[in-house]
Coordinates of C-alpha atoms in Angstrom, one line a residue:
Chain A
X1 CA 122.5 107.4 193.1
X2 CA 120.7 110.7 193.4
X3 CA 116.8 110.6 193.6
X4 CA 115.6 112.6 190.6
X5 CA 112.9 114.9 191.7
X6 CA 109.4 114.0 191.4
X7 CA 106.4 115.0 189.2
X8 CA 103.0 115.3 189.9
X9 CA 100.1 113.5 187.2
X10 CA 96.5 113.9 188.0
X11 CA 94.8 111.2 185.5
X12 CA 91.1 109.5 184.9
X13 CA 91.7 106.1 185.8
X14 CA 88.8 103.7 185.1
X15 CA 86.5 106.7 185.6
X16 CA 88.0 107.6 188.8
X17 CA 90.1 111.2 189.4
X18 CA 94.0 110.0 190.9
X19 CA 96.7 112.1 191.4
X20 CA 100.1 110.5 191.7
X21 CA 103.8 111.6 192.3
X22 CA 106.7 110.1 190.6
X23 CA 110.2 110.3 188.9
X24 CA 109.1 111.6 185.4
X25 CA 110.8 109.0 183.4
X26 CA 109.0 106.0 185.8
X27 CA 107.7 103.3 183.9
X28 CA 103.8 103.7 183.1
X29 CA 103.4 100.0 184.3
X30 CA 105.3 100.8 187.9
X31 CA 103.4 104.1 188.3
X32 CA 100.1 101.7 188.1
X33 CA 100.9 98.5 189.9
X34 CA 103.2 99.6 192.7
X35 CA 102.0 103.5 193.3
X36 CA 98.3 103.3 192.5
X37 CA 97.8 99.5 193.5
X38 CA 96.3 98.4 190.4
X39 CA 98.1 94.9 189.7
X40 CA 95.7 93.3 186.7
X41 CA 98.5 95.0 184.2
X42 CA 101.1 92.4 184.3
X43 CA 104.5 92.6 183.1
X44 CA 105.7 89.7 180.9
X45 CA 109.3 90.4 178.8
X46 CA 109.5 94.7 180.0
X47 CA 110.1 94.9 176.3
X48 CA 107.4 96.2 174.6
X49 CA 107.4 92.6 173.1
X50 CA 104.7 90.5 174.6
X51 CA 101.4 92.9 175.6
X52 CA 101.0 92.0 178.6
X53 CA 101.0 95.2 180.4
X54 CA 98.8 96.9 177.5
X55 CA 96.6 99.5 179.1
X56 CA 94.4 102.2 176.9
X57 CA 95.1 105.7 177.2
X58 CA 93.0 108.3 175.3
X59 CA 91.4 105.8 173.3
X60 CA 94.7 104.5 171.9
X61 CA 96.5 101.3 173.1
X62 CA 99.9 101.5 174.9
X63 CA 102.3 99.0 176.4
X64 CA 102.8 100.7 179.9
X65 CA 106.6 99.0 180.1
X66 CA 107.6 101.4 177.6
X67 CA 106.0 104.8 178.4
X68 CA 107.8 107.4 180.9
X69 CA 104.7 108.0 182.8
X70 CA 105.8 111.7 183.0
X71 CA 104.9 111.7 179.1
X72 CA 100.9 110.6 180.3
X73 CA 99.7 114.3 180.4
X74 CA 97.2 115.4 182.9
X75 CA 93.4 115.0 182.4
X76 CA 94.6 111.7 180.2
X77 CA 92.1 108.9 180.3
X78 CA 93.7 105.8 181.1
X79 CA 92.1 102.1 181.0
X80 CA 93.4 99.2 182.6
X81 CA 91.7 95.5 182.9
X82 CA 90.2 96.9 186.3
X83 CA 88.3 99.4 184.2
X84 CA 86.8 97.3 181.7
X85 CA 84.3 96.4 184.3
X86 CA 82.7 99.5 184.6
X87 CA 81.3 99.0 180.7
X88 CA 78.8 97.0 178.9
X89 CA 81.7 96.1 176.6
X90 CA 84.2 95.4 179.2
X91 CA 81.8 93.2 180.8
X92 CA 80.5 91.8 177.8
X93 CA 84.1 90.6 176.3
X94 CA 85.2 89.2 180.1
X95 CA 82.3 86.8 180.1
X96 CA 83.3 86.2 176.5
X97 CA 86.4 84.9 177.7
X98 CA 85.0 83.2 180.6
X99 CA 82.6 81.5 178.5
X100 CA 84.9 80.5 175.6
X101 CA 87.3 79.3 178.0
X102 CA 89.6 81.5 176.9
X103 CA 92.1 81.9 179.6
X104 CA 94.8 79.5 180.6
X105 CA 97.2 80.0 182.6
X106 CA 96.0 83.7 182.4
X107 CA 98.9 86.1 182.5
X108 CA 98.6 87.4 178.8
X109 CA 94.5 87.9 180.0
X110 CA 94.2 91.8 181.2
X111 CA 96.2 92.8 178.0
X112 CA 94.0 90.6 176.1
X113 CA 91.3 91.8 177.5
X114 CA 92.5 95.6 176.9
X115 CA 93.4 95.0 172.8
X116 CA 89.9 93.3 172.4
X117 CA 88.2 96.0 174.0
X118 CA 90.3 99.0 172.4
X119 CA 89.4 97.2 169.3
X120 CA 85.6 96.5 169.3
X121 CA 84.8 100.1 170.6
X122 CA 86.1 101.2 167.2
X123 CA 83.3 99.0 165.6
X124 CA 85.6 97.1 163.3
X125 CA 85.2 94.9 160.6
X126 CA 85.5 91.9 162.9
X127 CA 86.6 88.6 161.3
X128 CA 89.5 86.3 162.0
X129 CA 92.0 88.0 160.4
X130 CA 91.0 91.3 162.1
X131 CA 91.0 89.7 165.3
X132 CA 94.6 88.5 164.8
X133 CA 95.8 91.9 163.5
X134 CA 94.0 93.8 166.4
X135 CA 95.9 90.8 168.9
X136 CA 99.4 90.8 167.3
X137 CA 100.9 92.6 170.1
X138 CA 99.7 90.5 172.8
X139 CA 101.3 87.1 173.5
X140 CA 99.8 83.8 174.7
X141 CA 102.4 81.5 175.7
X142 CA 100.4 79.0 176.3
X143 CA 98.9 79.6 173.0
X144 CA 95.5 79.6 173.6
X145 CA 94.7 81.9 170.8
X146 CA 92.1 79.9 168.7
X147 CA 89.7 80.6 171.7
X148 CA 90.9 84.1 172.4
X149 CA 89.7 85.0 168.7
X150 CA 86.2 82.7 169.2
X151 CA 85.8 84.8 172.5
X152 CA 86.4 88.4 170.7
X153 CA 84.3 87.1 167.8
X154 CA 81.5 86.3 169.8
X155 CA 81.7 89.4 172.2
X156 CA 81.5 91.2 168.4
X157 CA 78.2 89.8 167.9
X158 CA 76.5 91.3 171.0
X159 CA 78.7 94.3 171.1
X160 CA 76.6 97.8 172.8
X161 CA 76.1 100.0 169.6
X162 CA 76.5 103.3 171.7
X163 CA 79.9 101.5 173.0
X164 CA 82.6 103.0 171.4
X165 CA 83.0 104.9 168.0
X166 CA 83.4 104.1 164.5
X167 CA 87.1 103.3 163.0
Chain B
X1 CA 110.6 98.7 191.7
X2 CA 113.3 101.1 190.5
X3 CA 114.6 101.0 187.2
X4 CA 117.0 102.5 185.4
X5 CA 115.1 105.3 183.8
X6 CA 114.0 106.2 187.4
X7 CA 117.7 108.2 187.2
X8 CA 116.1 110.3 184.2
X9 CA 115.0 113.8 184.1
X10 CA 112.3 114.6 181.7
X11 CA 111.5 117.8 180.7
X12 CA 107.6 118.6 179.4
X13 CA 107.9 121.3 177.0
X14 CA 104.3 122.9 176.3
X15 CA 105.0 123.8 172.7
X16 CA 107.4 123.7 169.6
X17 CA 109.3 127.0 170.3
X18 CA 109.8 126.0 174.2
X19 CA 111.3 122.6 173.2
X20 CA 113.6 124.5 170.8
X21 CA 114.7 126.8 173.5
X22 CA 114.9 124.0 175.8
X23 CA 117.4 122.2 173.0
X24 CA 119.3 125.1 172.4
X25 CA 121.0 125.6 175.3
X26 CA 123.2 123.2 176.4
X27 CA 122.6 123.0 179.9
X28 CA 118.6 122.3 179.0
X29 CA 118.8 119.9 176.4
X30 CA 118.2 116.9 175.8
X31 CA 117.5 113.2 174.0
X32 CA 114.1 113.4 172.2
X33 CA 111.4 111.2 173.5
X34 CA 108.2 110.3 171.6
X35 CA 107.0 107.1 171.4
X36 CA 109.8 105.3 173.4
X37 CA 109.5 102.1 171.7
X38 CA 113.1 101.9 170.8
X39 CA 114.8 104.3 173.3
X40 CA 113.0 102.6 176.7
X41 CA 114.0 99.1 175.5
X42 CA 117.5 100.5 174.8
X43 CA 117.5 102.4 177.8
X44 CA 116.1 99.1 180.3
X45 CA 118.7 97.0 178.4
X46 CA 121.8 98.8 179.0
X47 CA 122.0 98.6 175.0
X48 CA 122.4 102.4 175.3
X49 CA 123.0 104.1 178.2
X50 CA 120.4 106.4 180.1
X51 CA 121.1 110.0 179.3
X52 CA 121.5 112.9 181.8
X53 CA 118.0 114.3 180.1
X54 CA 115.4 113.7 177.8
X55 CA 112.8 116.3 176.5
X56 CA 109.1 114.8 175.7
X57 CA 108.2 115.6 172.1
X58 CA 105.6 113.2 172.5
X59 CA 102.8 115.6 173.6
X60 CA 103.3 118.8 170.8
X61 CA 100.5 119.7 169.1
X62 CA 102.9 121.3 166.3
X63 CA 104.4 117.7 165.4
X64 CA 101.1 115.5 164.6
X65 CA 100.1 117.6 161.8
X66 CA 99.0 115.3 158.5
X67 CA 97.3 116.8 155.4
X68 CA 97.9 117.2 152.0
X69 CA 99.0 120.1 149.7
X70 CA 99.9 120.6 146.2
X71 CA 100.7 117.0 145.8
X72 CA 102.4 116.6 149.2
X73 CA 101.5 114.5 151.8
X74 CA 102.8 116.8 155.0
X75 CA 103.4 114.6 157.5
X76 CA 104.3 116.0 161.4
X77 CA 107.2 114.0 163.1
X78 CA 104.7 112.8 166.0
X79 CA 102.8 110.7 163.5
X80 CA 102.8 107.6 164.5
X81 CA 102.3 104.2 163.2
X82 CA 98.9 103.8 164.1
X83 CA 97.5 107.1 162.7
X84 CA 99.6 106.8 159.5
X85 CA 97.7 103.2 158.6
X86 CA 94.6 104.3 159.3
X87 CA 94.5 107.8 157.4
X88 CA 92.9 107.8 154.1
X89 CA 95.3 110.2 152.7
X90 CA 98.0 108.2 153.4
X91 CA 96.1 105.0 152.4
X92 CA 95.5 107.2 148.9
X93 CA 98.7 109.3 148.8
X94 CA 101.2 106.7 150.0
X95 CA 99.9 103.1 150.4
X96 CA 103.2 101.1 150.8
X97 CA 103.7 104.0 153.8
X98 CA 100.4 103.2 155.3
X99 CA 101.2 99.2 154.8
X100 CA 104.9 99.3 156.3
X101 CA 103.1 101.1 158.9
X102 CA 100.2 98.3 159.5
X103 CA 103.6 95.7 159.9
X104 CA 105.8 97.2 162.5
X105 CA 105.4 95.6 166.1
X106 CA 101.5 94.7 167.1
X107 CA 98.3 97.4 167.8
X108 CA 100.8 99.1 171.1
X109 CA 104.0 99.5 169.2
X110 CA 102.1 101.0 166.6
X111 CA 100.2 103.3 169.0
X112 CA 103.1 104.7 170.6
X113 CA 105.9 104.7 168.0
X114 CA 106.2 107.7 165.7
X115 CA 107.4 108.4 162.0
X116 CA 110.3 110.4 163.2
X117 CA 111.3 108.0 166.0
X118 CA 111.1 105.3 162.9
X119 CA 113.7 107.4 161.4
X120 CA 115.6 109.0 164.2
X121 CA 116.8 105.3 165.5
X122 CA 118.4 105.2 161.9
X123 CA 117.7 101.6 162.2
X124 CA 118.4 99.7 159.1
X125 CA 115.3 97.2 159.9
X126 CA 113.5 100.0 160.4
X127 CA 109.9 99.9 158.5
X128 CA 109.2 103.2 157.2
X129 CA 112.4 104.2 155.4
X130 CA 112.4 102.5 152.0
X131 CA 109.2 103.7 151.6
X132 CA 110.0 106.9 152.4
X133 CA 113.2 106.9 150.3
X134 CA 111.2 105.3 147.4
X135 CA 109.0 108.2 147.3
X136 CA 111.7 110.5 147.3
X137 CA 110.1 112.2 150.9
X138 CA 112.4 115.4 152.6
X139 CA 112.5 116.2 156.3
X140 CA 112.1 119.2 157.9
X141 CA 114.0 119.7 161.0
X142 CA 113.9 123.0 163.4
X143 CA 116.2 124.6 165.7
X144 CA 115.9 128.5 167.4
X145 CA 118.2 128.9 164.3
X146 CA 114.8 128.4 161.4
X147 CA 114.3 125.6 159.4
X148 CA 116.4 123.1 157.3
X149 CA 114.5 120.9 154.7
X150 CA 116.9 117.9 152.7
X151 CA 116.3 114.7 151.0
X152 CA 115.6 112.1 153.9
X153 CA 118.7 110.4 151.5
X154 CA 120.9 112.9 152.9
X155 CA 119.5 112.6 156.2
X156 CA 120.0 109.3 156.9
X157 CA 124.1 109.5 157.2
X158 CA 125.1 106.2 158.3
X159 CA 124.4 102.9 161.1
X160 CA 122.1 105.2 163.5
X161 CA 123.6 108.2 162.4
X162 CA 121.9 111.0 161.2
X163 CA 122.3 114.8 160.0
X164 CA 120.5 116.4 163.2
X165 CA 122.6 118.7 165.0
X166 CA 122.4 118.8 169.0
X167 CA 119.9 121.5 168.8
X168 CA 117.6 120.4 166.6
X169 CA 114.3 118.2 166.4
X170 CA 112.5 116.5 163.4
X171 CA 109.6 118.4 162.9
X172 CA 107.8 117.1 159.7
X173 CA 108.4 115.1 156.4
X174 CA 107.4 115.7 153.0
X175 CA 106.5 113.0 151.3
X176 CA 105.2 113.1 147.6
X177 CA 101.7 111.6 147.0
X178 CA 101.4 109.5 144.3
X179 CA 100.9 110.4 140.6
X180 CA 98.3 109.0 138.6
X181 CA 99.5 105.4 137.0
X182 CA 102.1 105.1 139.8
X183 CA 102.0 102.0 141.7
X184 CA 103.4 101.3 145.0
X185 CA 104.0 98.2 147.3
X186 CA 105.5 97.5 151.0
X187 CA 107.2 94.0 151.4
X188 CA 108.3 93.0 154.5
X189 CA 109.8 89.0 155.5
X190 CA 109.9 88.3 159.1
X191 CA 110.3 85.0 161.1
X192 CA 106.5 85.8 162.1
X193 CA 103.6 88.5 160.9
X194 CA 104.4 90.8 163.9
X195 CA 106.3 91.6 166.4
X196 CA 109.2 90.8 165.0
X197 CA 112.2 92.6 163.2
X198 CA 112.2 92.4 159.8
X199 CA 115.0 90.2 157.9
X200 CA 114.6 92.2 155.0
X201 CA 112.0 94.7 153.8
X202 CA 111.2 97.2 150.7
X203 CA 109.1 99.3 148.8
X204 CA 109.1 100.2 145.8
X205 CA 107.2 103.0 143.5
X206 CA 107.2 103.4 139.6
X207 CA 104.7 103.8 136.4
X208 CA 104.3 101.8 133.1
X209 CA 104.0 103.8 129.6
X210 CA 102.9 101.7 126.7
X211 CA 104.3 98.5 128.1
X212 CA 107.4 100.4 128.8
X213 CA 108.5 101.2 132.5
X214 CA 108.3 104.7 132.8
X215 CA 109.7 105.3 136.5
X216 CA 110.9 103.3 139.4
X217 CA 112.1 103.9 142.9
X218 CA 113.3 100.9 144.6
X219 CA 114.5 100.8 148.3
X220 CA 115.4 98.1 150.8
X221 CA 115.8 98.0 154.2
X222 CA 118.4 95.4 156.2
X223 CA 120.4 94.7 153.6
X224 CA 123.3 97.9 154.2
X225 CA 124.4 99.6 156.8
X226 CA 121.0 101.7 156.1
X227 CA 117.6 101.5 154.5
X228 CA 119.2 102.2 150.8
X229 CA 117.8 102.8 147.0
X230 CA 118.6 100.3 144.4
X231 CA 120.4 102.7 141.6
X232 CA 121.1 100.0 139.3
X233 CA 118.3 98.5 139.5
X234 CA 116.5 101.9 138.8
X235 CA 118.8 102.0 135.6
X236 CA 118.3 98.4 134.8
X237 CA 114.6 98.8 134.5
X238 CA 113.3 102.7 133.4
X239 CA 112.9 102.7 129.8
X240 CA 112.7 99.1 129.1
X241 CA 109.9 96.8 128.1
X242 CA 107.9 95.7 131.3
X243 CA 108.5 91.8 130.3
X244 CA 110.2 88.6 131.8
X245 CA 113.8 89.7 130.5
X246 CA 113.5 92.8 132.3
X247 CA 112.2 91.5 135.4
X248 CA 114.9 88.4 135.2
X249 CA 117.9 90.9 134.7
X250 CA 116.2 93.3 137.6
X251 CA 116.3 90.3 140.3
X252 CA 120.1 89.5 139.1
X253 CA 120.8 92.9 139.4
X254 CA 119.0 93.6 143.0
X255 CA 120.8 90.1 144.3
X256 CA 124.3 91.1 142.8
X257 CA 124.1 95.0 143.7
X258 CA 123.3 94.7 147.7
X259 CA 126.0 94.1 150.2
X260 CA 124.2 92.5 152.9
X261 CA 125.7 90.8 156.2
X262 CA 124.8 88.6 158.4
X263 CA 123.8 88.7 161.8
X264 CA 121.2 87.1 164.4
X265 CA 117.9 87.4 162.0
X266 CA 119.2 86.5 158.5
X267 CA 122.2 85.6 156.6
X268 CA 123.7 87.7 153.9
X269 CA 123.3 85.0 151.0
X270 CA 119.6 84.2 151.7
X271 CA 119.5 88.3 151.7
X272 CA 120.6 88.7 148.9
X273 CA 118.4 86.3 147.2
X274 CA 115.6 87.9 148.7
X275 CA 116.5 90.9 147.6
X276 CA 116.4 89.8 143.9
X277 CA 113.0 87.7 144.7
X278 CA 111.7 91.1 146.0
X279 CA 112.0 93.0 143.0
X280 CA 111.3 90.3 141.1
X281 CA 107.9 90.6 143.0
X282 CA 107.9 94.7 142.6
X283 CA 107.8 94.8 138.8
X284 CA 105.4 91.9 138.7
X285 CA 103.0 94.0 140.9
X286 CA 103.9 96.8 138.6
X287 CA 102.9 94.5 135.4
X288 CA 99.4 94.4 137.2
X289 CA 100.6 90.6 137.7
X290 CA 100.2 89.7 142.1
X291 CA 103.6 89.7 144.0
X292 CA 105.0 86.5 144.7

């Protein structure tokens, strides 16, 4: 096998400048955990089927199995459960979760984390059936969800109103 | 980790006209990748093999337009799921578009995946066409060549097969908004809400005169070898009275008129059942009466 030439991506990663170099079609998700060390995205099925690996970019949610990282332009903002963090709202939701108990054996948690957080910056209409819409593309095999909904809806009701914009 | 895609050369056009250079010559060409939400799977899989090139569409400004003119709903091929249910024109225009969108995958899937990908894989489970084809939208597609506009009918040729030559992209659809008194609904059955392929899915579009059905546009998804219009249905219906002999001959007629098969998600009986119960449910939503 020939060793396709690599690109160069300079992106905002949880605040922070990185520049990385890989084969453009890499997988967003191998680009993060293996080349940039960041290994809270997890991969579950490498389908596109379970959410596990769900990271943010630009604002908009993305399962990082399925994206050619080339396709991640420069200057993109990208958001990974390390990021969240760094916000009120990140913070606020993980102590959600810790405080619901809403984590069991914990390897659907970072894209968990990611969908709630993508979805109360937008200021939704939060009730359970928006909660389960917002969480249809992450899978808890353990299915822990009644408490992953309790946790968002209660991260909802303290949410930062400069966090985020409108829907 | 190295995967297969790592063997994959990826080209980042900067505009329209460079990616139409790019696919014009045949030494530069290559697959179109937007969203990747069918072609990675297929690609990681072995389902289809890895090709020599693919050529980012993903990032052109050209393909995300989405307004509305002269009763048209333009909508740019890079539109994806997740824009398309949350636009108020479309949510207006073409609501059964903007539901079929809200149903494929989850929140990612929807993120990523784009209208023309939808239609490119020339899946027949795939969520966008009946609607599309109920509506009676046209394609645009571009080459160094110009433009070529048809019927997205004509488009869609066969099993993921359709009329785009090598040097082409999908750059837009045309989708015709919806007239005042027309009605619309996206049905979809599943084995769960999301993430899941659909067994069988539709949309239909259509207007009631004096108690008389004026115009309807049925389609169905996973039922043929692609997303198809229900003809004889159509005939069955327009110009009769909107009643329970209508809607009872309708449902014999979907159920006898589709040649489904069956496969891993559904079998072609219990398809075509559904399909009569599904337009059974149409023309009840269309006689103001909730689907079923």
């Amino acid at each position: 096998m020939t060793t396709m030439k690599k690109i160069q991506r300079t992106w905002k990663i949880n605040g922070e400048s990185r520049t990385v170099q890989f084969p453009p079609a890499r997988r967003l998700l191998d680009v993060l955990r293996e080349d940039l060390d960041l290994k809270g995205t997890k991969e579950g099925c490498g389908e596109g089927e379970c959410g596990a690996c769900t990271v943010m970019i630009n604002g908009e949610l993305a399962v990082s199995c399925l994206l050619a990282a080339g396709q991640v332009r420069d200057g993109a903002e990208i958001l990974t459960v390390e990021g969240l963090e760094k916000t009120p709202g990140g913070r606020l939701i993980q102590r959600s979760y810790l405080e619901k108990g809403a984590a069991q054996c914990g390897f659907c948690i970072p894209g968990m984390l990611v969908s709630s957080y993508a979805f109360l910056r937008r200021h939704p209409v939060v009730n359970e059936e928006s909660i389960k819409d917002a969480h249809a593309g992450n899978i808890c095999r353990c299915t822990g969800y009644v408490k992953i909904i309790e946790a968002v809806q209660a991260a909802a009701e303290r949410w930062p109103a400069d966090e985020g914009k409108p829907s | 980790m190295t995967t297969p895609m790592e063997q994959l050369d990826v080209a980042f056009p900067a505009s329209l006209p460079e990616a139409l250079a790019l696919m014009a010559n045949e030494a530069t060409r290559g697959l179109p990748l937007a969203g990747g939400t069918d072609l990675m799977v297929q690609w990681e899989s072995g389902a289809r093999p890895v090709p020599v090139r693919a050529i980012d569409v993903k990032n052109l400004c050209e393909l995300h337009v989405l307004r509305g003119e002269n009763g048209m709903v333009v909508i740019g091929a890079g539109i994806t799921h997740a824009a398309l249910r949350r636009s108020e024109l479309i949510r207006t225009a073409i609501p059964a578009l903007a539901e079929a969108a809200a149903t494929v995958g989850g929140g990612q899937i929807q993120a990523m995946g784009t209208i023309a990908g939808s239609i490119a894989n020339a899946s027949p489970a795939g969520d966008l066409a009946p609607t599309l084809l109920a509506s009676e939208a046209r394609v645009v597609v571009a080459s160094v060549r110009g433009e070529r506009e048809l019927p997205l009918a004509s488009f869609i040729l066969g099993y993921r097969r359709i009329d785009l030559a090598p040097d082409e992209l999908i750059v837009r659809f045309l989708v015709p908004a919806r007239r005042e008194g027309e009605r619309e609904l996206f049905r979809k059955l599943g084995p769960r809400a999301a993430q899941a392929i659909s067994k069988i899915m539709g949309s239909y579009r259509g207007s009631v005169r004096d108690g008389v059905v004026a115009s309807f546009a049925v389609a169905l998804g996973s039922v043929a070898p692609t997303a198809i219009r229900l003809p004889e249905v159509e005939r069955a219906v327009i110009g009769q009275p909107l009643n329970e002999a209508t809607i009872a001959r309708a449902e014999q007629v979907a159920a006898a008129s589709v040649k489904p098969i069956s496969d891993i998600r559904s079998t072609a009986e219990y398809r075509q059942w559904v399909s009569g119960r599904l337009v059974r449910g149409f023309l009840e939503h269309l006689a103001g009466r909730d689907a079923t």
